[in-house]
XYZ file of C-alpha atoms in Angstrom:
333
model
C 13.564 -11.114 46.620
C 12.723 -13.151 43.457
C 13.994 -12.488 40.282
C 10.607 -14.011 38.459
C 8.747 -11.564 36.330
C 5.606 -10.313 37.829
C 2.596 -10.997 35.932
C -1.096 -9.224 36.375
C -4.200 -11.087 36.027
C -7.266 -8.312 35.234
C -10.206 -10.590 35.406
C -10.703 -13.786 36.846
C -10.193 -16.772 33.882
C -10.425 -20.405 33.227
C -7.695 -22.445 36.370
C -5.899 -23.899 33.239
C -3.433 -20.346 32.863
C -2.440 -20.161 36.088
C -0.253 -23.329 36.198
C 1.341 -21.829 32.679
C 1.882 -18.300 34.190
C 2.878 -19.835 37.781
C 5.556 -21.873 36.275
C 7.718 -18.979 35.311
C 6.419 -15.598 37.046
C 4.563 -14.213 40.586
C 1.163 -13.741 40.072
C -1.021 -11.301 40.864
C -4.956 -11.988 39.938
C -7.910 -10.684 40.204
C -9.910 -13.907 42.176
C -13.376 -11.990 41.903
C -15.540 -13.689 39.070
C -17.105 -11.435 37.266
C -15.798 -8.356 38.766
C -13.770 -5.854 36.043
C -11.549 -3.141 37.365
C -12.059 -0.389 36.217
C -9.857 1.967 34.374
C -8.140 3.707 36.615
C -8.203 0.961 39.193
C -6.254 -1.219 37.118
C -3.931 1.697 36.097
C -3.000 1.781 39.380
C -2.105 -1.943 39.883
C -0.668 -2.518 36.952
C 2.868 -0.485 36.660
C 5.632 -2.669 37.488
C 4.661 -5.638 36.263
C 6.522 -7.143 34.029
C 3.614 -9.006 32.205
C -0.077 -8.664 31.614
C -2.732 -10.621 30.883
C -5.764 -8.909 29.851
C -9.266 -9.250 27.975
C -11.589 -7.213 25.934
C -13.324 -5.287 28.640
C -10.033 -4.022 29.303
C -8.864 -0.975 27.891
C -5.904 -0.916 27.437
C -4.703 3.098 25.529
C -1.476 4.945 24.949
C -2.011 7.004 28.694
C -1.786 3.395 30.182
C 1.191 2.258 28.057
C 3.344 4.956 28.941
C 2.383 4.840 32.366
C 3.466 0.906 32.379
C 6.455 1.705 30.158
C 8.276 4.118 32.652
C 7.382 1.910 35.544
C 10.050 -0.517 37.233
C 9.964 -2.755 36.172
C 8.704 -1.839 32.710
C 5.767 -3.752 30.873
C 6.657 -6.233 28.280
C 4.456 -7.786 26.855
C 0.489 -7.609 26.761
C -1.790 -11.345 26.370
C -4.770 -10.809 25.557
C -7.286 -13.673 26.056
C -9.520 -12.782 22.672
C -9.328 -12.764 19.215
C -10.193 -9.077 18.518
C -7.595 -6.801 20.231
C -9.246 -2.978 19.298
C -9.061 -2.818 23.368
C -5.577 -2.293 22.757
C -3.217 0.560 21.673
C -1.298 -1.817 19.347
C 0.837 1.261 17.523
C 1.750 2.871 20.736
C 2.690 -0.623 22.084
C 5.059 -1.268 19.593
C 6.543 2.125 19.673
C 7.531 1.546 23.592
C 8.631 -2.109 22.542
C 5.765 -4.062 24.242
C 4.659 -7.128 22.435
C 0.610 -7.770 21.931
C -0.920 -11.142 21.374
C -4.020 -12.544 21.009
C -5.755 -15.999 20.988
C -7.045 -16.523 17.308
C -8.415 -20.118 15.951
C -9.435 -21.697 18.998
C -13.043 -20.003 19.472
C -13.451 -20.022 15.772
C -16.119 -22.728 15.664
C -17.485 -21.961 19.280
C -18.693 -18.883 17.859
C -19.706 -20.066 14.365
C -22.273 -21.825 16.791
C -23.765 -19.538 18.614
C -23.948 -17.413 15.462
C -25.930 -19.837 13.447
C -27.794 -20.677 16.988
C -28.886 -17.119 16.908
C -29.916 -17.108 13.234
C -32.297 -20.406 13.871
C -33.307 -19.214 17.207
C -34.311 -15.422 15.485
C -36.053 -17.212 12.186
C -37.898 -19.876 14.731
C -38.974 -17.233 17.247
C -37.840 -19.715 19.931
C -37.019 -17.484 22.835
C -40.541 -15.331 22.314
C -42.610 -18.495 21.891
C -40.761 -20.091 25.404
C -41.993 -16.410 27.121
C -45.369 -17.035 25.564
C -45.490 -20.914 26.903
C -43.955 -20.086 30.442
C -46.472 -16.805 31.027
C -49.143 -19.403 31.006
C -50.701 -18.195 27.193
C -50.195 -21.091 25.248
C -53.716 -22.623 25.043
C -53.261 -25.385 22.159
C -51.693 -25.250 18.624
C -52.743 -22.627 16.022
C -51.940 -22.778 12.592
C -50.289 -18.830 12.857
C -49.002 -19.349 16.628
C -45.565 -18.262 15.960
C -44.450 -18.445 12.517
C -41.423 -17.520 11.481
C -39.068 -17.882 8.746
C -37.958 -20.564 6.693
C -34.234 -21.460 7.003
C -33.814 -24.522 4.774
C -32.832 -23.187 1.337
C -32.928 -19.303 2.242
C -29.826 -17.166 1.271
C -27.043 -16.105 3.872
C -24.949 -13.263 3.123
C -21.808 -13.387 5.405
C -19.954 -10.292 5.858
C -16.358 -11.550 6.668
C -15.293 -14.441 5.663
C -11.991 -15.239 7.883
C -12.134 -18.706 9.906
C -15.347 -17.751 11.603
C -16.994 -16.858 8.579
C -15.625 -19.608 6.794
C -17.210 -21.820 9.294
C -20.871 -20.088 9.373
C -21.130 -21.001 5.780
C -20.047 -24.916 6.589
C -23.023 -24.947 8.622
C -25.382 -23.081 6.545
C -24.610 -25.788 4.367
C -26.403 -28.503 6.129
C -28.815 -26.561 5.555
C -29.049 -26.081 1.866
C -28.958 -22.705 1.841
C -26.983 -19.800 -0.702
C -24.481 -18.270 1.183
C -23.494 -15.015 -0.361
C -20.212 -13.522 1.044
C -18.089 -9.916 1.232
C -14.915 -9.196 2.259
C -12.064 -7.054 1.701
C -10.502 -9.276 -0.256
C -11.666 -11.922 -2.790
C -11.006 -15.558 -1.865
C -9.350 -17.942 -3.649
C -11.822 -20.118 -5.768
C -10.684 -23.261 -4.344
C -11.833 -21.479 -0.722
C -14.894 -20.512 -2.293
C -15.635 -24.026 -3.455
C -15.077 -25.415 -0.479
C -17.463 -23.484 1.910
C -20.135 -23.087 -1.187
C -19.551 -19.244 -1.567
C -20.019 -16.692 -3.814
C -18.520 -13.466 -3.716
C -20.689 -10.634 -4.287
C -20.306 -6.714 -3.751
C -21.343 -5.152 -0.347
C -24.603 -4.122 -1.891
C -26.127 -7.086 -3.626
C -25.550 -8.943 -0.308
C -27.915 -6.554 1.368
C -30.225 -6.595 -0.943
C -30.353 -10.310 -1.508
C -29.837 -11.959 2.047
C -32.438 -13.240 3.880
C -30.071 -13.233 6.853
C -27.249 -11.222 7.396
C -24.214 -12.329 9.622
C -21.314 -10.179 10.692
C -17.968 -12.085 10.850
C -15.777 -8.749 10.034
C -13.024 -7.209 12.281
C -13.847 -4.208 14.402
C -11.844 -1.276 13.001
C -12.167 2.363 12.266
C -13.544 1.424 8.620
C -16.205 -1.123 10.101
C -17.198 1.357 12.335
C -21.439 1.568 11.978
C -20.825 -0.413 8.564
C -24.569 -0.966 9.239
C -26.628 2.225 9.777
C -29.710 3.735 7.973
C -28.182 3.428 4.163
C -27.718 -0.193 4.652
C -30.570 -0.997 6.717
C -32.756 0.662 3.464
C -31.184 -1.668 1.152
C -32.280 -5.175 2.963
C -34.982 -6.917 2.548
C -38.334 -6.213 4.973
C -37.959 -9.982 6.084
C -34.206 -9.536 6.693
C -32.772 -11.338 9.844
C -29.462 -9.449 10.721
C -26.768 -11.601 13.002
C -23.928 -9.562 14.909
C -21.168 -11.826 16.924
C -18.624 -9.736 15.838
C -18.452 -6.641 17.520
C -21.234 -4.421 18.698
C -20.191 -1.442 16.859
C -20.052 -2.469 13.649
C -23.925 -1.822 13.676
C -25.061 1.765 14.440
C -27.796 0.343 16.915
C -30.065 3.007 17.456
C -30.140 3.002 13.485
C -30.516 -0.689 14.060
C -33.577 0.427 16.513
C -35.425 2.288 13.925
C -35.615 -0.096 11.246
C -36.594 -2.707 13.517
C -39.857 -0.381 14.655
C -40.404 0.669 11.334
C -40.328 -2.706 10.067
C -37.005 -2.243 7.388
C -36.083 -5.320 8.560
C -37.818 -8.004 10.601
C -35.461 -9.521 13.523
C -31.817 -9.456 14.810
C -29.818 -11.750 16.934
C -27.624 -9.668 19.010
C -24.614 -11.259 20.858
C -22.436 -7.932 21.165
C -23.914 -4.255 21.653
C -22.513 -0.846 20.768
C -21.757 0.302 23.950
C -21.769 -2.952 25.940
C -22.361 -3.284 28.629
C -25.488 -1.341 28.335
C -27.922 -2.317 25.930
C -30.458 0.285 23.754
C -33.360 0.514 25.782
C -35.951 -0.094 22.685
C -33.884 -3.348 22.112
C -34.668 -4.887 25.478
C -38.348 -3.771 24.715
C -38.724 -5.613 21.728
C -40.242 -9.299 21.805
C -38.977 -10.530 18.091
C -35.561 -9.829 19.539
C -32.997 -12.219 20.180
C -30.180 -10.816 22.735
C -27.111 -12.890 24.033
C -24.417 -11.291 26.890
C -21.413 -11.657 24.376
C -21.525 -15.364 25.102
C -19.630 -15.931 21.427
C -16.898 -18.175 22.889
C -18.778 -19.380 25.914
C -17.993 -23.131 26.174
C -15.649 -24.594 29.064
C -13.271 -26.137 26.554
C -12.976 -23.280 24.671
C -12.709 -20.175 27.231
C -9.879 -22.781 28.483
C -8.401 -23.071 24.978
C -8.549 -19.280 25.057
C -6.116 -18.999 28.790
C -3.821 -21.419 28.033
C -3.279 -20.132 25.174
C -2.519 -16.519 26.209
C -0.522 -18.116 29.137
C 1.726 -20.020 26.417
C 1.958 -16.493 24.334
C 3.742 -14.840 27.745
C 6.101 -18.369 28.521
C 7.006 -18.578 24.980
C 8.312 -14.760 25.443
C 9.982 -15.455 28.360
C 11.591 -18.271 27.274
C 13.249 -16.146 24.127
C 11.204 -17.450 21.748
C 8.501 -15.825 19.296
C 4.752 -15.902 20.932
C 3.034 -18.163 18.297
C 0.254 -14.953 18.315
C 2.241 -12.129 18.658
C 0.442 -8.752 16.716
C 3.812 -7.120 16.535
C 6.458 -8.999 16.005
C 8.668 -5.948 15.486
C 9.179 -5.607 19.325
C 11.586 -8.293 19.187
C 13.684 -6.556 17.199
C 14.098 -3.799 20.322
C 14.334 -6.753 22.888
């Protein structure tokens, strides 16, 4: 029988990790693109490996841990191929002495993209006009046929400015705009130099932002940071952008201020309870919804395996994962 660690694949992911993982461990993978486990499907595969490579849609709680911990082998470590890891029991990992990583930097401006792709494609009414042209209805130009809102020069109020936020503002300013920012902590003023920001307090950047883009972590204090309070403060011709995580916005919230016209547009690439999507949303033409494509280029999703792959060789080899969430766990190794 081999001595190599077994590792567990849960979804199927870019061909570049498997060379990575293959050089030092026995894998086990799910081949089925596009097919998640579910919960207790992947309960029951995963005790007694030694390794496991995971993503987002994966959840990944203290039940499952323990389980995993008391199996034979026992779980080690935990890659997971994203940048946000609220999927995953991180304090109950560390207490049973399994390290968590994750796969920060590389999607940073990936995302930035789609985010500010959203924000033209929501002010430009690009998607609605293409239904209008395809459905046969477009019958020559009209000086009203589709206006939307200006971009050049408007005001962006970023909520969150870590790398990705950072980077939403270097493209905002190619296009002359103010970019307002909040975030739980000030920025140096060199940074804010830099990326042209100015730091403001929660509620001026409501109130002052024509658009509105989430960059913020998903935690139990960002939890529905936007709901009906918020919503009230923005402007009527408010655009709000979300490629952070769904629930940061309360969306049904989100719903009625969109049919009450609080605000005027959103550009959705993450939903509350994804995968399912708020009915009134999918209703609604002025509406701009993406399936959580954030990181969605071939280079990057590759970026992204690899370097979860390297995370579980580097703690095999003895060595700290470059992305490890808890380094405390090597401590108990």
């Amino acid at each position: 029988m081999s001595d190599k660690p077994k590792i567990l694949v849960t979804q199927k992911v870019p061909d570049a990790a498997y060379p990575i993982l293959e050089s030092f461990g026995i894998v086990e993978a799910n081949e089925e693109e596009g097919v998640i486990w579910s919960y207790d499907e992947l309960l029951h595969r995963a005790p007694g490996h030694d390794y496991l490579f995971c993503l987002l849609t994966d959840t990944i709680d203290a039940r499952f841990l323990e389980t995993c911990a008391a199996a034979n082998p026992r779980l080690k470590m935990i890659a997971n191929m994203a940048v946000g890891f609220n999927n995953i029991d991180v304090a109950t990992a560390t207490r049973l002495g399994i390290a968590v990583s994750n796969t920060p930097g590389v999607l940073t401006d990936t995302t930035a993209d789609l985010a500010f792709g959203l924000l033209l494609a929501t002010a430009r009414r690009i998607p609605e006009s293409e239904r209008f042209l395809r459905a046969g209805r477009f019958t020559g130009w009209g000086p009203l046929l589709f206006c939307g809102a200006e971009v050049y020069g408007a005001t962006l109020g970023i909520i969150g400015a870590g790398r990705i936020g950072q980077a939403m503002a270097r493209r905002a300013s190619g296009f002359n705009m103010r970019v307002l920012y909040h975030n739980r902590s000030r920025l140096s003023a060199e940074e804010e130099q830099r990326y042209n920001l100015t730091f403001v307090s929660f509620e001026e950047l409501l109130k002052e932002s024509d658009f509105i883009s989430l960059h913020c972590p998903y935690t139990q204090e960002t939890h529905h940071l936007i709901g009906e309070r918020e919503f009230a403060l923005m402007k009527p011709e408010a655009i709000l952008i979300n490629t952070a995580r769904g629930a940061i916005i309360d969306e049904k919230a989100l719903v009625r201020a969109l049919q009450t016209g609080q605000i005027a547009s959103a550009g959705l690439d993450v939903f509350e309870n994804e995968p399912a999507i708020e009915p009134e949303l999918l209703q609604m033409e002025h509406v701009v919804l993406a399936p959580h494509i954030g990181s969605a280029s071939l280079k990057t999703r590759s970026l992204m395996a690899t370097t979860a792959a390297n995370n579980l060789l580097a703690f095999q080899k003895g060595e700290v994962p470059p992305n490890i969430l808890n380094p405390d766990v090597l401590d108990q190794q």
